PQR file of N, CA, C, O and H, with PARSE charges and radii, in Angstrom:
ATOM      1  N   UNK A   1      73.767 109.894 100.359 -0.4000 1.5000
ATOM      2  CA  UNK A   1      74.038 111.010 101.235 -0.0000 2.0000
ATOM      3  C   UNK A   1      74.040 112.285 100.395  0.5500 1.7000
ATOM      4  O   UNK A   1      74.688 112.401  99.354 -0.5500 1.4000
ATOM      5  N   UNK A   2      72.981 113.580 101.119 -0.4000 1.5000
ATOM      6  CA  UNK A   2      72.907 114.466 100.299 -0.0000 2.0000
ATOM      7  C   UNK A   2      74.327 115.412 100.433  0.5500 1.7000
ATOM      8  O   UNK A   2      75.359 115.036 100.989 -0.5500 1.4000
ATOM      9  H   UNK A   2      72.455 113.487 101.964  0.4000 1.0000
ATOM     10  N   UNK A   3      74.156 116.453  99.919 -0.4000 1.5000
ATOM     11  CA  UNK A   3      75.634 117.582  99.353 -0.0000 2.0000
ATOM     12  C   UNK A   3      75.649 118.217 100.894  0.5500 1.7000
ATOM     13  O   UNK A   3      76.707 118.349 101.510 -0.5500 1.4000
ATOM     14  H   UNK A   3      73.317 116.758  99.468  0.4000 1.0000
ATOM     15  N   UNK A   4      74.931 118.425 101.200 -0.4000 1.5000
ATOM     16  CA  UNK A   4      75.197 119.452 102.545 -0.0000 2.0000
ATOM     17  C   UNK A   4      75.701 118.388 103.759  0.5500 1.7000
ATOM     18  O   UNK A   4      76.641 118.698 104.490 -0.5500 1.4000
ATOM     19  H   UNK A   4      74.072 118.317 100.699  0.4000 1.0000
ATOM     20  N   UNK A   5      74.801 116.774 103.939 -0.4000 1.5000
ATOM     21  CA  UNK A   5      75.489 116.030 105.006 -0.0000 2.0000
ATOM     22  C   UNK A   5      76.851 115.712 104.995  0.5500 1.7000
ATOM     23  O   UNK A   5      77.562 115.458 105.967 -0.5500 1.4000
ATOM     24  H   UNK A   5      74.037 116.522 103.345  0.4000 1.0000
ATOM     25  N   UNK A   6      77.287 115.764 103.278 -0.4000 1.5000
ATOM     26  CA  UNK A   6      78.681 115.400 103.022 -0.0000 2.0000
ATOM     27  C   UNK A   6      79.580 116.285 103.091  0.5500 1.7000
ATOM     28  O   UNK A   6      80.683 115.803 103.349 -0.5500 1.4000
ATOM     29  H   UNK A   6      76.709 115.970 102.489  0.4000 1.0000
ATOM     30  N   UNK A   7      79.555 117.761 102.924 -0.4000 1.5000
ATOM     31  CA  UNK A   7      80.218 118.881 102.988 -0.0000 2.0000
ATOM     32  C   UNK A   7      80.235 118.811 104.814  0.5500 1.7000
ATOM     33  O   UNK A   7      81.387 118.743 105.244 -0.5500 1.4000
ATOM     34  H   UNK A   7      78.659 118.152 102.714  0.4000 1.0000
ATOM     35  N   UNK A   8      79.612 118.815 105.438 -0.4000 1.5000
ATOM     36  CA  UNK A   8      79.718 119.155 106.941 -0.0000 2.0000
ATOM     37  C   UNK A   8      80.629 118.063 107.779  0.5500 1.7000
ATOM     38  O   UNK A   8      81.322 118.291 108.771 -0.5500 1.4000
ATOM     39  H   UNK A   8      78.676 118.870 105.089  0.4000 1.0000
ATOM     40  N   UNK A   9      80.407 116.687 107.027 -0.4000 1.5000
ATOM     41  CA  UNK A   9      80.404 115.070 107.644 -0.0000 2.0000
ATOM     42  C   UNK A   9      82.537 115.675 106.961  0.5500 1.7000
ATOM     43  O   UNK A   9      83.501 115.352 107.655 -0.5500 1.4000
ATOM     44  H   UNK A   9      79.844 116.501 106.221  0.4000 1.0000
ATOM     45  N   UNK A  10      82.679 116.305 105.925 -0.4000 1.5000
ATOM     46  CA  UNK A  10      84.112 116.374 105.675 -0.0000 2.0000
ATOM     47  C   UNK A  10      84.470 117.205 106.325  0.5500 1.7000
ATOM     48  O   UNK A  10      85.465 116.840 106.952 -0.5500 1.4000
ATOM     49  H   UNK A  10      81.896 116.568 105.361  0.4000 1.0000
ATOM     50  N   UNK A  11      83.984 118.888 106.685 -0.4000 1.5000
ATOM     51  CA  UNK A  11      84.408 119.396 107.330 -0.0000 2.0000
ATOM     52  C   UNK A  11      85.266 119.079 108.947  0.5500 1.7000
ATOM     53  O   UNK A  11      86.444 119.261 109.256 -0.5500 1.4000
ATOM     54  H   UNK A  11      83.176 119.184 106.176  0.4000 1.0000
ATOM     55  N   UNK A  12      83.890 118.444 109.892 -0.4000 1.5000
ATOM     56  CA  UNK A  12      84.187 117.772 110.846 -0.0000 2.0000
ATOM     57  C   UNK A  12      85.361 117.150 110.871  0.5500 1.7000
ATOM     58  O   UNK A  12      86.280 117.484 111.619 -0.5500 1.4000
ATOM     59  H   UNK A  12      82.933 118.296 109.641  0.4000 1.0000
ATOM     60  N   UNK A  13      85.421 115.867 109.760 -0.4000 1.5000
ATOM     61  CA  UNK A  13      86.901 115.105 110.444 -0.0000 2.0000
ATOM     62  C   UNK A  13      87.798 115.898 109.886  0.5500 1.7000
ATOM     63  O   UNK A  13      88.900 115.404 110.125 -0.5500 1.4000
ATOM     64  H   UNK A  13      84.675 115.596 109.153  0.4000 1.0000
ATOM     65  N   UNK A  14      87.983 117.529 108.847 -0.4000 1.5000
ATOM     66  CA  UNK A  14      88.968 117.911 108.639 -0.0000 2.0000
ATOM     67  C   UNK A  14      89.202 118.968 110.074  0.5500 1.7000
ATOM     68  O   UNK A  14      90.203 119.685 110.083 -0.5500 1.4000
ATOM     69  H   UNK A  14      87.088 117.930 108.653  0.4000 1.0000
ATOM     70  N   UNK A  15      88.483 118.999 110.945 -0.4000 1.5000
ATOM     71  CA  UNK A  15      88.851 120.007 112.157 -0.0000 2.0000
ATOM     72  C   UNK A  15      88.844 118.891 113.163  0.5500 1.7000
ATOM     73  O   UNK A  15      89.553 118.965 114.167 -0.5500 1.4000
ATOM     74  H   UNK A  15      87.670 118.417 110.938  0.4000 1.0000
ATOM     75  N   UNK A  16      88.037 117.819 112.919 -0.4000 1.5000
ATOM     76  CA  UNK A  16      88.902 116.546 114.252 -0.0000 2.0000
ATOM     77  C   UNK A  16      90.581 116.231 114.097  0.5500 1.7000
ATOM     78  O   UNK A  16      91.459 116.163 114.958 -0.5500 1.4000
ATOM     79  H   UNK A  16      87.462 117.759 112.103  0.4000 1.0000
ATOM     80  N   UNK A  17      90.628 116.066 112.561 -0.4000 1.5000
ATOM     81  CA  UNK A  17      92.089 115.740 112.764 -0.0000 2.0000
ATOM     82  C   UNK A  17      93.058 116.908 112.965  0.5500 1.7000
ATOM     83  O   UNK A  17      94.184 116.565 113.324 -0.5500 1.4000
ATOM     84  H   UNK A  17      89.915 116.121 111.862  0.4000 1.0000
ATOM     85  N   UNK A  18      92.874 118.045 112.827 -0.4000 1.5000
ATOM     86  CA  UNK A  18      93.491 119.238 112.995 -0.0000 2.0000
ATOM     87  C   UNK A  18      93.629 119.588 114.474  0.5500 1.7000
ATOM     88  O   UNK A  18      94.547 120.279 114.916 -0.5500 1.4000
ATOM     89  H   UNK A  18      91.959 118.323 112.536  0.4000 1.0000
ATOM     90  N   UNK A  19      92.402 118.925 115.387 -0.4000 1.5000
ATOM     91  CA  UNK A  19      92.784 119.030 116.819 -0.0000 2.0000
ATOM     92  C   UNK A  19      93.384 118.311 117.506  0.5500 1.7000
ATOM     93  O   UNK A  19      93.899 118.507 118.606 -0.5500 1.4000
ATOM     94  H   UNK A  19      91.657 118.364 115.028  0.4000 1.0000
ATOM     95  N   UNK A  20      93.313 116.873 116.465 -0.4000 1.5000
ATOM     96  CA  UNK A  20      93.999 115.876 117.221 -0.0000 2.0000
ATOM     97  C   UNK A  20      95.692 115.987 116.779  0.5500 1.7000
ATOM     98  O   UNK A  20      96.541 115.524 117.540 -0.5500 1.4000
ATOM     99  H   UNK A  20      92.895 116.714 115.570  0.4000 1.0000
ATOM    100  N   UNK A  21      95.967 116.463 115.840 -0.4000 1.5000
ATOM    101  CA  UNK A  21      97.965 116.967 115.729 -0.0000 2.0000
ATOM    102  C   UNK A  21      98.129 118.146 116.528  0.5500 1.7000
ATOM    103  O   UNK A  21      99.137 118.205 117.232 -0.5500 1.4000
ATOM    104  H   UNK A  21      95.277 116.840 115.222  0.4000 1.0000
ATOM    105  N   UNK A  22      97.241 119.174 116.540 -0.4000 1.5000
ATOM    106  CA  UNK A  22      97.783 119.915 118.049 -0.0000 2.0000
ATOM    107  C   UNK A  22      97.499 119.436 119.254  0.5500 1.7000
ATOM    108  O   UNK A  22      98.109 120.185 120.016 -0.5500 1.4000
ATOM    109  H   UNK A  22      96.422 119.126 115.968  0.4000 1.0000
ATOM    110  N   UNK A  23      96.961 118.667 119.861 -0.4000 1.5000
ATOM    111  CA  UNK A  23      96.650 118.204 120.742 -0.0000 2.0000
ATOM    112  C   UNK A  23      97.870 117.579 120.949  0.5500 1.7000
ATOM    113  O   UNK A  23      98.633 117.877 121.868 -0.5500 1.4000
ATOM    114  H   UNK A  23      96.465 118.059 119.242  0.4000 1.0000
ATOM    115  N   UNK A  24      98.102 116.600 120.002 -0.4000 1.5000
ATOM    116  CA  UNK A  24      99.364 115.799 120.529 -0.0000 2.0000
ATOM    117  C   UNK A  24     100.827 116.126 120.428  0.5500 1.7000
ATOM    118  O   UNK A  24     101.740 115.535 121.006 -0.5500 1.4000
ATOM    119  H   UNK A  24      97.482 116.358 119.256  0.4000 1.0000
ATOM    120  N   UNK A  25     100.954 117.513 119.323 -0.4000 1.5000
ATOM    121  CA  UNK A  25     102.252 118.104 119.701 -0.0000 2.0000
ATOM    122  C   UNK A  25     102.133 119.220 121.036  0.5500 1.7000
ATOM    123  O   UNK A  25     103.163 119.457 121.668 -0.5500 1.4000
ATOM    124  H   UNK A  25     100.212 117.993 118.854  0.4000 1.0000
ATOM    125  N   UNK A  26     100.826 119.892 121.434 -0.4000 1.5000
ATOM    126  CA  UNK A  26     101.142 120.596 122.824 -0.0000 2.0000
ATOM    127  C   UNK A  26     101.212 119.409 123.791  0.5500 1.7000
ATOM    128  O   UNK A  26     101.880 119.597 124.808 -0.5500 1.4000
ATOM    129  H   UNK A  26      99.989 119.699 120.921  0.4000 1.0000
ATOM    130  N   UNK A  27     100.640 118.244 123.635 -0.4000 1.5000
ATOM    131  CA  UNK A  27     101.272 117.214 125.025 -0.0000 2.0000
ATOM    132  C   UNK A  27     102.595 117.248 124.890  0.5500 1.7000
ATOM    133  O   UNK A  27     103.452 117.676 125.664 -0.5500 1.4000
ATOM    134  H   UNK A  27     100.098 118.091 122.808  0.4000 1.0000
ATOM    135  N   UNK A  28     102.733 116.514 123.304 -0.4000 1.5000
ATOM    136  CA  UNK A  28     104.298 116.438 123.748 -0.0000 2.0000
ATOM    137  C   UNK A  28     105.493 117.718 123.852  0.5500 1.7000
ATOM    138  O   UNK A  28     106.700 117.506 123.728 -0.5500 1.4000
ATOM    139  H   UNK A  28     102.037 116.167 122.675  0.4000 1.0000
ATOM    140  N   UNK A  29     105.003 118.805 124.054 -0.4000 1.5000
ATOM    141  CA  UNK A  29     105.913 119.588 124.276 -0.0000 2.0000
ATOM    142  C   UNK A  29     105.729 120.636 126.104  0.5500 1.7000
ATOM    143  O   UNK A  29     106.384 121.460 126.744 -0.5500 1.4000
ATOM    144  H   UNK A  29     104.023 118.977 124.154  0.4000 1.0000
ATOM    145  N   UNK A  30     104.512 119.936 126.220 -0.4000 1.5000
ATOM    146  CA  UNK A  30     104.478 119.565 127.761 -0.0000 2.0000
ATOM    147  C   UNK A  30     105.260 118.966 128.150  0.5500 1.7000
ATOM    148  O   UNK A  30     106.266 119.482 128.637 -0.5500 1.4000
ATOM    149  H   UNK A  30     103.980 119.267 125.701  0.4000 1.0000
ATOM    150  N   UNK A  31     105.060 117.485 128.067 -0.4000 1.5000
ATOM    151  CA  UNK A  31     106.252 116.514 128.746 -0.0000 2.0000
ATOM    152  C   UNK A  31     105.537 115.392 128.712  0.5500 1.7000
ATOM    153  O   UNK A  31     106.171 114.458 129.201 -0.5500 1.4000
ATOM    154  H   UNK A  31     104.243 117.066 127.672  0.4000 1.0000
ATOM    155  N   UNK A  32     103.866 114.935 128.118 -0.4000 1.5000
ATOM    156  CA  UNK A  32     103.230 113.897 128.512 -0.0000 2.0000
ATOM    157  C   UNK A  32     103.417 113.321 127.118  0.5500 1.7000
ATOM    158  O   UNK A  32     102.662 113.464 126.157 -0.5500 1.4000
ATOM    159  H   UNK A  32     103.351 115.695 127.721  0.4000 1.0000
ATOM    160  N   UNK A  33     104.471 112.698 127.174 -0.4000 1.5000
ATOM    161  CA  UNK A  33     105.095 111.979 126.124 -0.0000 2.0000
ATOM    162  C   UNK A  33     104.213 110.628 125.429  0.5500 1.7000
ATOM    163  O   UNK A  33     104.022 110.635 124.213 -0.5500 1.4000
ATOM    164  H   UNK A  33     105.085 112.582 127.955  0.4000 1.0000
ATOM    165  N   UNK A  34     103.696 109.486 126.276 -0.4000 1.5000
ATOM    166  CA  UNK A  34     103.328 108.520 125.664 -0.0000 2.0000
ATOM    167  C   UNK A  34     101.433 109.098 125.720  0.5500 1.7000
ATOM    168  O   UNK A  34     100.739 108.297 125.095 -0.5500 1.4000
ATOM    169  H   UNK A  34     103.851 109.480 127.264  0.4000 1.0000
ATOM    170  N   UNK A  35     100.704 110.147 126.268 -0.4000 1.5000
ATOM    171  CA  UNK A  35      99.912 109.985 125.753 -0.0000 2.0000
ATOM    172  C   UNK A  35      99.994 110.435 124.441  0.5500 1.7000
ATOM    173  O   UNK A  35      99.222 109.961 123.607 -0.5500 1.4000
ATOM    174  H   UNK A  35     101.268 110.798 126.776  0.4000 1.0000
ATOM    175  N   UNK A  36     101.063 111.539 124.034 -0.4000 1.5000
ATOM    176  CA  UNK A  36     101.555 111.953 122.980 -0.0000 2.0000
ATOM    177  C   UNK A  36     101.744 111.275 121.897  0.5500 1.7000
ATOM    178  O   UNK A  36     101.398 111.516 120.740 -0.5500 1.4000
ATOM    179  H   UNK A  36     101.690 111.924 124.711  0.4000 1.0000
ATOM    180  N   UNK A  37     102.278 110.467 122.317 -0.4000 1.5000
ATOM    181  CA  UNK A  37     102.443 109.409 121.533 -0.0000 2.0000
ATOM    182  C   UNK A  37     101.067 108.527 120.478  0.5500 1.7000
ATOM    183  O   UNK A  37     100.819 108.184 119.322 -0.5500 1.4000
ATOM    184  H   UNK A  37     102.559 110.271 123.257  0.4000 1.0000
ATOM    185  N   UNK A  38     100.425 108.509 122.050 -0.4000 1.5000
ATOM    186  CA  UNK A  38      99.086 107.645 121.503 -0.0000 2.0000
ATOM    187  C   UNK A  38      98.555 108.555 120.355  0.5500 1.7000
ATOM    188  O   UNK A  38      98.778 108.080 119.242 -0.5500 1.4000
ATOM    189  H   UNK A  38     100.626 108.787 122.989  0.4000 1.0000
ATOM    190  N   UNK A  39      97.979 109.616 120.363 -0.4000 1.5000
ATOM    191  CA  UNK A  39      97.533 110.424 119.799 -0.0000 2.0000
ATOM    192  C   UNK A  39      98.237 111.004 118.421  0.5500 1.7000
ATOM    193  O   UNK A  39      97.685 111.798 117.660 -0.5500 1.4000
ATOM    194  H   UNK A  39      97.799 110.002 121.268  0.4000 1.0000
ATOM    195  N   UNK A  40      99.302 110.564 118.280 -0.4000 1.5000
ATOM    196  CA  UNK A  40      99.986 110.730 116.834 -0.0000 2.0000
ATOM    197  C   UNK A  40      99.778 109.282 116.492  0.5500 1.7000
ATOM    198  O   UNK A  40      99.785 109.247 115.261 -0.5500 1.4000
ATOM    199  H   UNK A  40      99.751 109.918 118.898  0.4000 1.0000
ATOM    200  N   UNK A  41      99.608 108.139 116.936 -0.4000 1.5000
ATOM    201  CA  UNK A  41      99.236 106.847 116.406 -0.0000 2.0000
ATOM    202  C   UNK A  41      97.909 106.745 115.882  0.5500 1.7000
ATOM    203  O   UNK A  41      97.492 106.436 114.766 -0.5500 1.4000
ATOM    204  H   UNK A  41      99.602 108.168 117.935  0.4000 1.0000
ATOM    205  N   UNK A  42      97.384 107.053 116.874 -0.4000 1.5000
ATOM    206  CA  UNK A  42      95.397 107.514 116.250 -0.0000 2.0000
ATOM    207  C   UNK A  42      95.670 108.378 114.831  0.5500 1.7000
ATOM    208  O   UNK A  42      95.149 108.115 113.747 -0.5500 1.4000
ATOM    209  H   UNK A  42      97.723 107.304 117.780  0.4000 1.0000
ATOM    210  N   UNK A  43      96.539 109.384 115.080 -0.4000 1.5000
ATOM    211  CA  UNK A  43      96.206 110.458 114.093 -0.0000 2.0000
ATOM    212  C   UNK A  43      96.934 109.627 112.393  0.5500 1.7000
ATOM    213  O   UNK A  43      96.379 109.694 111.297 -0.5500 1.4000
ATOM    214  H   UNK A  43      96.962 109.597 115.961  0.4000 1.0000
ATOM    215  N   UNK A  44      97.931 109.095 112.621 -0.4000 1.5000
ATOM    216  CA  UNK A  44      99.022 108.406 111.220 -0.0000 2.0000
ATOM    217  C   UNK A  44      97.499 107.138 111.152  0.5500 1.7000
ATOM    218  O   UNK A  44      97.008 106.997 110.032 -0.5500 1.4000
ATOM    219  H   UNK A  44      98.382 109.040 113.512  0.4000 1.0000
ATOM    220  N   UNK A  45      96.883 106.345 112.282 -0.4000 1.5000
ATOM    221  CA  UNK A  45      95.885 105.612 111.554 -0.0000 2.0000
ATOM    222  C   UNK A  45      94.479 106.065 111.136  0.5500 1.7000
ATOM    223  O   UNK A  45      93.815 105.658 110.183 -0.5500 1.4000
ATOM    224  H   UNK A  45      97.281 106.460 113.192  0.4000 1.0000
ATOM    225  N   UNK A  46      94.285 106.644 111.707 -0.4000 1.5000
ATOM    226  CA  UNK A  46      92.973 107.236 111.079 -0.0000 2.0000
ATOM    227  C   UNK A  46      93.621 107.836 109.478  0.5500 1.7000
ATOM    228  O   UNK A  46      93.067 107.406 108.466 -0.5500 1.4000
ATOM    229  H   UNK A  46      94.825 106.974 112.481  0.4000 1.0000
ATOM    230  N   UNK A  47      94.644 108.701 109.347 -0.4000 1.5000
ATOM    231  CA  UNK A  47      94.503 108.986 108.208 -0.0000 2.0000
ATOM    232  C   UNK A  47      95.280 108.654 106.932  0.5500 1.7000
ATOM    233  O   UNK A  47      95.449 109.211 105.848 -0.5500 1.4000
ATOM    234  H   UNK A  47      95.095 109.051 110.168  0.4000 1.0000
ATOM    235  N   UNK A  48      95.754 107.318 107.607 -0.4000 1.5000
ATOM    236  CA  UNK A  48      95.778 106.008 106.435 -0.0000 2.0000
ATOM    237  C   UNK A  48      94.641 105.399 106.276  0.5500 1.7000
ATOM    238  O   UNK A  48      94.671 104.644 105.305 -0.5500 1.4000
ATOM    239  H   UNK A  48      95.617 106.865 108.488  0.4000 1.0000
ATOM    240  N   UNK A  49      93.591 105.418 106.866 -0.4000 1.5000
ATOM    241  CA  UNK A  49      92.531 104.602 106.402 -0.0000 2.0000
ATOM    242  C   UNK A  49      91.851 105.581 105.501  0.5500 1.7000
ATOM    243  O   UNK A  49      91.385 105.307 104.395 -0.5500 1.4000
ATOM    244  H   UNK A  49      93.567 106.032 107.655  0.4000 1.0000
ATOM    245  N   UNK A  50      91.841 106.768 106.092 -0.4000 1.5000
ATOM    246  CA  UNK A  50      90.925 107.544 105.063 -0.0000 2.0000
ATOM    247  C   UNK A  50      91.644 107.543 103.889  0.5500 1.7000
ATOM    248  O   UNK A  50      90.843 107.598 102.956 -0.5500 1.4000
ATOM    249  H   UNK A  50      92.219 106.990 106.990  0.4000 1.0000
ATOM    250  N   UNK A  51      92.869 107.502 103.471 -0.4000 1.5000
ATOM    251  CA  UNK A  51      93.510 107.926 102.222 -0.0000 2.0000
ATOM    252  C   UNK A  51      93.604 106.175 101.451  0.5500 1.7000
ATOM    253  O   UNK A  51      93.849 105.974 100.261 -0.5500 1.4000
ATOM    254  H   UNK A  51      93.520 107.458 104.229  0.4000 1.0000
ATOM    255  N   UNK A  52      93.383 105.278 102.315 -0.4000 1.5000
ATOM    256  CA  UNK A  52      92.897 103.699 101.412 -0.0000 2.0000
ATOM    257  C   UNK A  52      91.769 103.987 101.073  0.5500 1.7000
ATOM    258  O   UNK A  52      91.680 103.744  99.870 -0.5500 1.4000
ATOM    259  H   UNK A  52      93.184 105.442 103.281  0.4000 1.0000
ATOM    260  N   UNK A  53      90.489 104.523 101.611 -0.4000 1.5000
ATOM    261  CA  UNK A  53      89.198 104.200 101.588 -0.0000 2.0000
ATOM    262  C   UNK A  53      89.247 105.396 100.020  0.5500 1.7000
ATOM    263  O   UNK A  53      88.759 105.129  98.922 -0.5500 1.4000
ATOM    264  H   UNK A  53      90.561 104.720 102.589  0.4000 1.0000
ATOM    265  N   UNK A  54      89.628 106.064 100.220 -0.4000 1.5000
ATOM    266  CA  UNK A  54      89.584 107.366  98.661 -0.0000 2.0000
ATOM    267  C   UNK A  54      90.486 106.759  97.527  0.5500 1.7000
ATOM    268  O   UNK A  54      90.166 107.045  96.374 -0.5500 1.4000
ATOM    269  H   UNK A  54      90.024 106.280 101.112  0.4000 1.0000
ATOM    270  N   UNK A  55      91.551 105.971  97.723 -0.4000 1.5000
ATOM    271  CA  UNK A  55      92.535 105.460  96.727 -0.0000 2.0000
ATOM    272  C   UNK A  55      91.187 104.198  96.021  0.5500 1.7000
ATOM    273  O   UNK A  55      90.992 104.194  94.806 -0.5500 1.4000
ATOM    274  H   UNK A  55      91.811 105.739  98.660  0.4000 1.0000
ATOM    275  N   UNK A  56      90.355 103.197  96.981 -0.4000 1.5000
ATOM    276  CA  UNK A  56      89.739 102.196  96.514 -0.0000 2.0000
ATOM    277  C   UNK A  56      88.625 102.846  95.997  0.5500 1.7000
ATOM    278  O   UNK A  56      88.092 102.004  95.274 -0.5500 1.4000
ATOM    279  H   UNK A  56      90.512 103.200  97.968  0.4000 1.0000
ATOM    280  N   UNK A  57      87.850 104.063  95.953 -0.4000 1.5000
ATOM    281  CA  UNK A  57      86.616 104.697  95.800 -0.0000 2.0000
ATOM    282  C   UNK A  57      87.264 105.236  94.231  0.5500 1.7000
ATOM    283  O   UNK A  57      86.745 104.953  93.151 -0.5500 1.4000
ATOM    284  H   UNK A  57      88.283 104.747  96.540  0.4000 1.0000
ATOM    285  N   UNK A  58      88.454 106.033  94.405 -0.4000 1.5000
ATOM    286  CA  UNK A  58      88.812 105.895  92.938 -0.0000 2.0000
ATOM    287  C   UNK A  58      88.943 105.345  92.276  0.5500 1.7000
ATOM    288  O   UNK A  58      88.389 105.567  91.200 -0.5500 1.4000
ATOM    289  H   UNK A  58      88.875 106.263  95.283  0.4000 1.0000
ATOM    290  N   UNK A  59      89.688 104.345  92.434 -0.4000 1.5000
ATOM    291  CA  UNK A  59      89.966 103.269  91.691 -0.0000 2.0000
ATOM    292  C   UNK A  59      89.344 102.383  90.654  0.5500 1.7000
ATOM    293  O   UNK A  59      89.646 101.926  89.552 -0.5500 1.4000
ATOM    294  H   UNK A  59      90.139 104.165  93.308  0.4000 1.0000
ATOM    295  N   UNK A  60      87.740 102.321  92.003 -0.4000 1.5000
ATOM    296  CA  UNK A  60      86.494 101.725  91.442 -0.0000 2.0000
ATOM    297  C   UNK A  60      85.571 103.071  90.246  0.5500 1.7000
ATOM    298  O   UNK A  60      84.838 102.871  89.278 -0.5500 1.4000
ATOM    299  H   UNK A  60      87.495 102.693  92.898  0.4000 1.0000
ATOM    300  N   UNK A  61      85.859 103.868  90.637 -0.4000 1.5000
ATOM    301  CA  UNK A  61      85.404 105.223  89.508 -0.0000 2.0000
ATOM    302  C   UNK A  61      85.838 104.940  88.804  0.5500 1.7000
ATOM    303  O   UNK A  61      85.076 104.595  87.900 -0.5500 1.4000
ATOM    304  H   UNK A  61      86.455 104.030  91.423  0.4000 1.0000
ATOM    305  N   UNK A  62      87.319 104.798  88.493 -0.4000 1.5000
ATOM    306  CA  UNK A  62      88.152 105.194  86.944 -0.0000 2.0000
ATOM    307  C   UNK A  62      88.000 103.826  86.729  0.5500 1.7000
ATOM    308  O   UNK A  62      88.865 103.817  85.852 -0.5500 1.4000
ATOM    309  H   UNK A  62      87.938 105.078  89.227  0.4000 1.0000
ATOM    310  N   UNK A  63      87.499 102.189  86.794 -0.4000 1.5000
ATOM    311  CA  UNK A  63      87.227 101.360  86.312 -0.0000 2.0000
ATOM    312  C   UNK A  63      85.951 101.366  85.981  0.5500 1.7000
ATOM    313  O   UNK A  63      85.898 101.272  84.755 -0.5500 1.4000
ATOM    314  H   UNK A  63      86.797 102.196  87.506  0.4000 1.0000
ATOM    315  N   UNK A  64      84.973 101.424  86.405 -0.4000 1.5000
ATOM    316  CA  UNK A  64      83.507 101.670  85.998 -0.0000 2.0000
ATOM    317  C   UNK A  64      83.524 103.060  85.014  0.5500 1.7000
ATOM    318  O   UNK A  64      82.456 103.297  84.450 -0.5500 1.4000
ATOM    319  H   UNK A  64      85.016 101.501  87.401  0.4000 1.0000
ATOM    320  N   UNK A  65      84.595 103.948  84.779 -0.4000 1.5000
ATOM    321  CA  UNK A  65      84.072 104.957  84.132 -0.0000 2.0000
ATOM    322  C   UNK A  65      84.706 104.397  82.636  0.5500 1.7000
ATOM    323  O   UNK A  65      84.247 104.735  81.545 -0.5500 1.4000
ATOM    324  H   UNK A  65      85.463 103.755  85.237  0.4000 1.0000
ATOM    325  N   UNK A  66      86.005 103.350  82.857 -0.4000 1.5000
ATOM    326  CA  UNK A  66      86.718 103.339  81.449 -0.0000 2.0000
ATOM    327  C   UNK A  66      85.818 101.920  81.350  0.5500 1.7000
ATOM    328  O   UNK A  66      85.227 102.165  80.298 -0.5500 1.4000
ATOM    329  H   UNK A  66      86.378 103.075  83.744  0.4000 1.0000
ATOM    330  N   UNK A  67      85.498 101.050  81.621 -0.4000 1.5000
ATOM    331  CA  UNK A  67      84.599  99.801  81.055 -0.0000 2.0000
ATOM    332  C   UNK A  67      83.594  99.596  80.619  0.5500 1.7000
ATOM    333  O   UNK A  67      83.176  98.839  79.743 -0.5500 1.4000
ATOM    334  H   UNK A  67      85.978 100.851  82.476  0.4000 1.0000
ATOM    335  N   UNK A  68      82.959 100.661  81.578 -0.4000 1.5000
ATOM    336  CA  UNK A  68      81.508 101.163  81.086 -0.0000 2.0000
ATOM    337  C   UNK A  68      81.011 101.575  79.489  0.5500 1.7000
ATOM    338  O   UNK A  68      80.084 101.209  78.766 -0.5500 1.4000
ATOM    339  H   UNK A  68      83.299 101.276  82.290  0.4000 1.0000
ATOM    340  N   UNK A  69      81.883 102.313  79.384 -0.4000 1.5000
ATOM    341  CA  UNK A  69      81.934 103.033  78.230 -0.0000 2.0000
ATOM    342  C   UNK A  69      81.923 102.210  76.598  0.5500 1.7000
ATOM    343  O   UNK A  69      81.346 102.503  75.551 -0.5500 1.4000
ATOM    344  H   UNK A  69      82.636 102.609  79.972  0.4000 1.0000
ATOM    345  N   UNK A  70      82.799 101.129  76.954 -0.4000 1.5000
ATOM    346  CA  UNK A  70      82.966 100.313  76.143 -0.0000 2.0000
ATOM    347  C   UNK A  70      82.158  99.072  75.318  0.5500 1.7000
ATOM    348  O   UNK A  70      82.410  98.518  74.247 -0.5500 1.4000
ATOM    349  H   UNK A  70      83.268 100.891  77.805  0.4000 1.0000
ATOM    350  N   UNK A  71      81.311  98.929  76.090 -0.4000 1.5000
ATOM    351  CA  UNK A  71      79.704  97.942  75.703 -0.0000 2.0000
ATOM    352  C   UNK A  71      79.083  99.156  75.632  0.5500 1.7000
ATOM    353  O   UNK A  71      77.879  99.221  75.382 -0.5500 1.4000
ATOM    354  H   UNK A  71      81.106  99.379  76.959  0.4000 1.0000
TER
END
């Protein structure tokens, strides 16, 4: 994936998830509580997965970068 699909492809989910926590604190301060709800559940899982998927992408960097090196 080139520099520009990846800069835009991050942008995006950084303004999806930014609509989806206001979204679900103006419900819930409407009164529509459990879709409120739903929508802070989407939002805590979606961005635990993204922050596993970057913890394992590192992980695998700083092992291929310190093993590599060594042969």
């Amino acid at each position: 994936m080139n520099d520009k699909k990846k800069g835009k492809l991050q942008i995006s989910v950084i303004i999806i998830m930014i609509i989806l926590l206001v979204a679900a604190f103006v419900l819930l301060f409407i009164g529509h509580y459990s879709v409120a709800f739903v929508l802070f559940g989407i939002f805590i899982v979606s961005i635990n997965s993204i922050s596993n998927w970057l913890k394992y992408k590192n992980d695998d960097y700083i092992y291929r970068k310190n093993y590599n090196n060594k042969w």
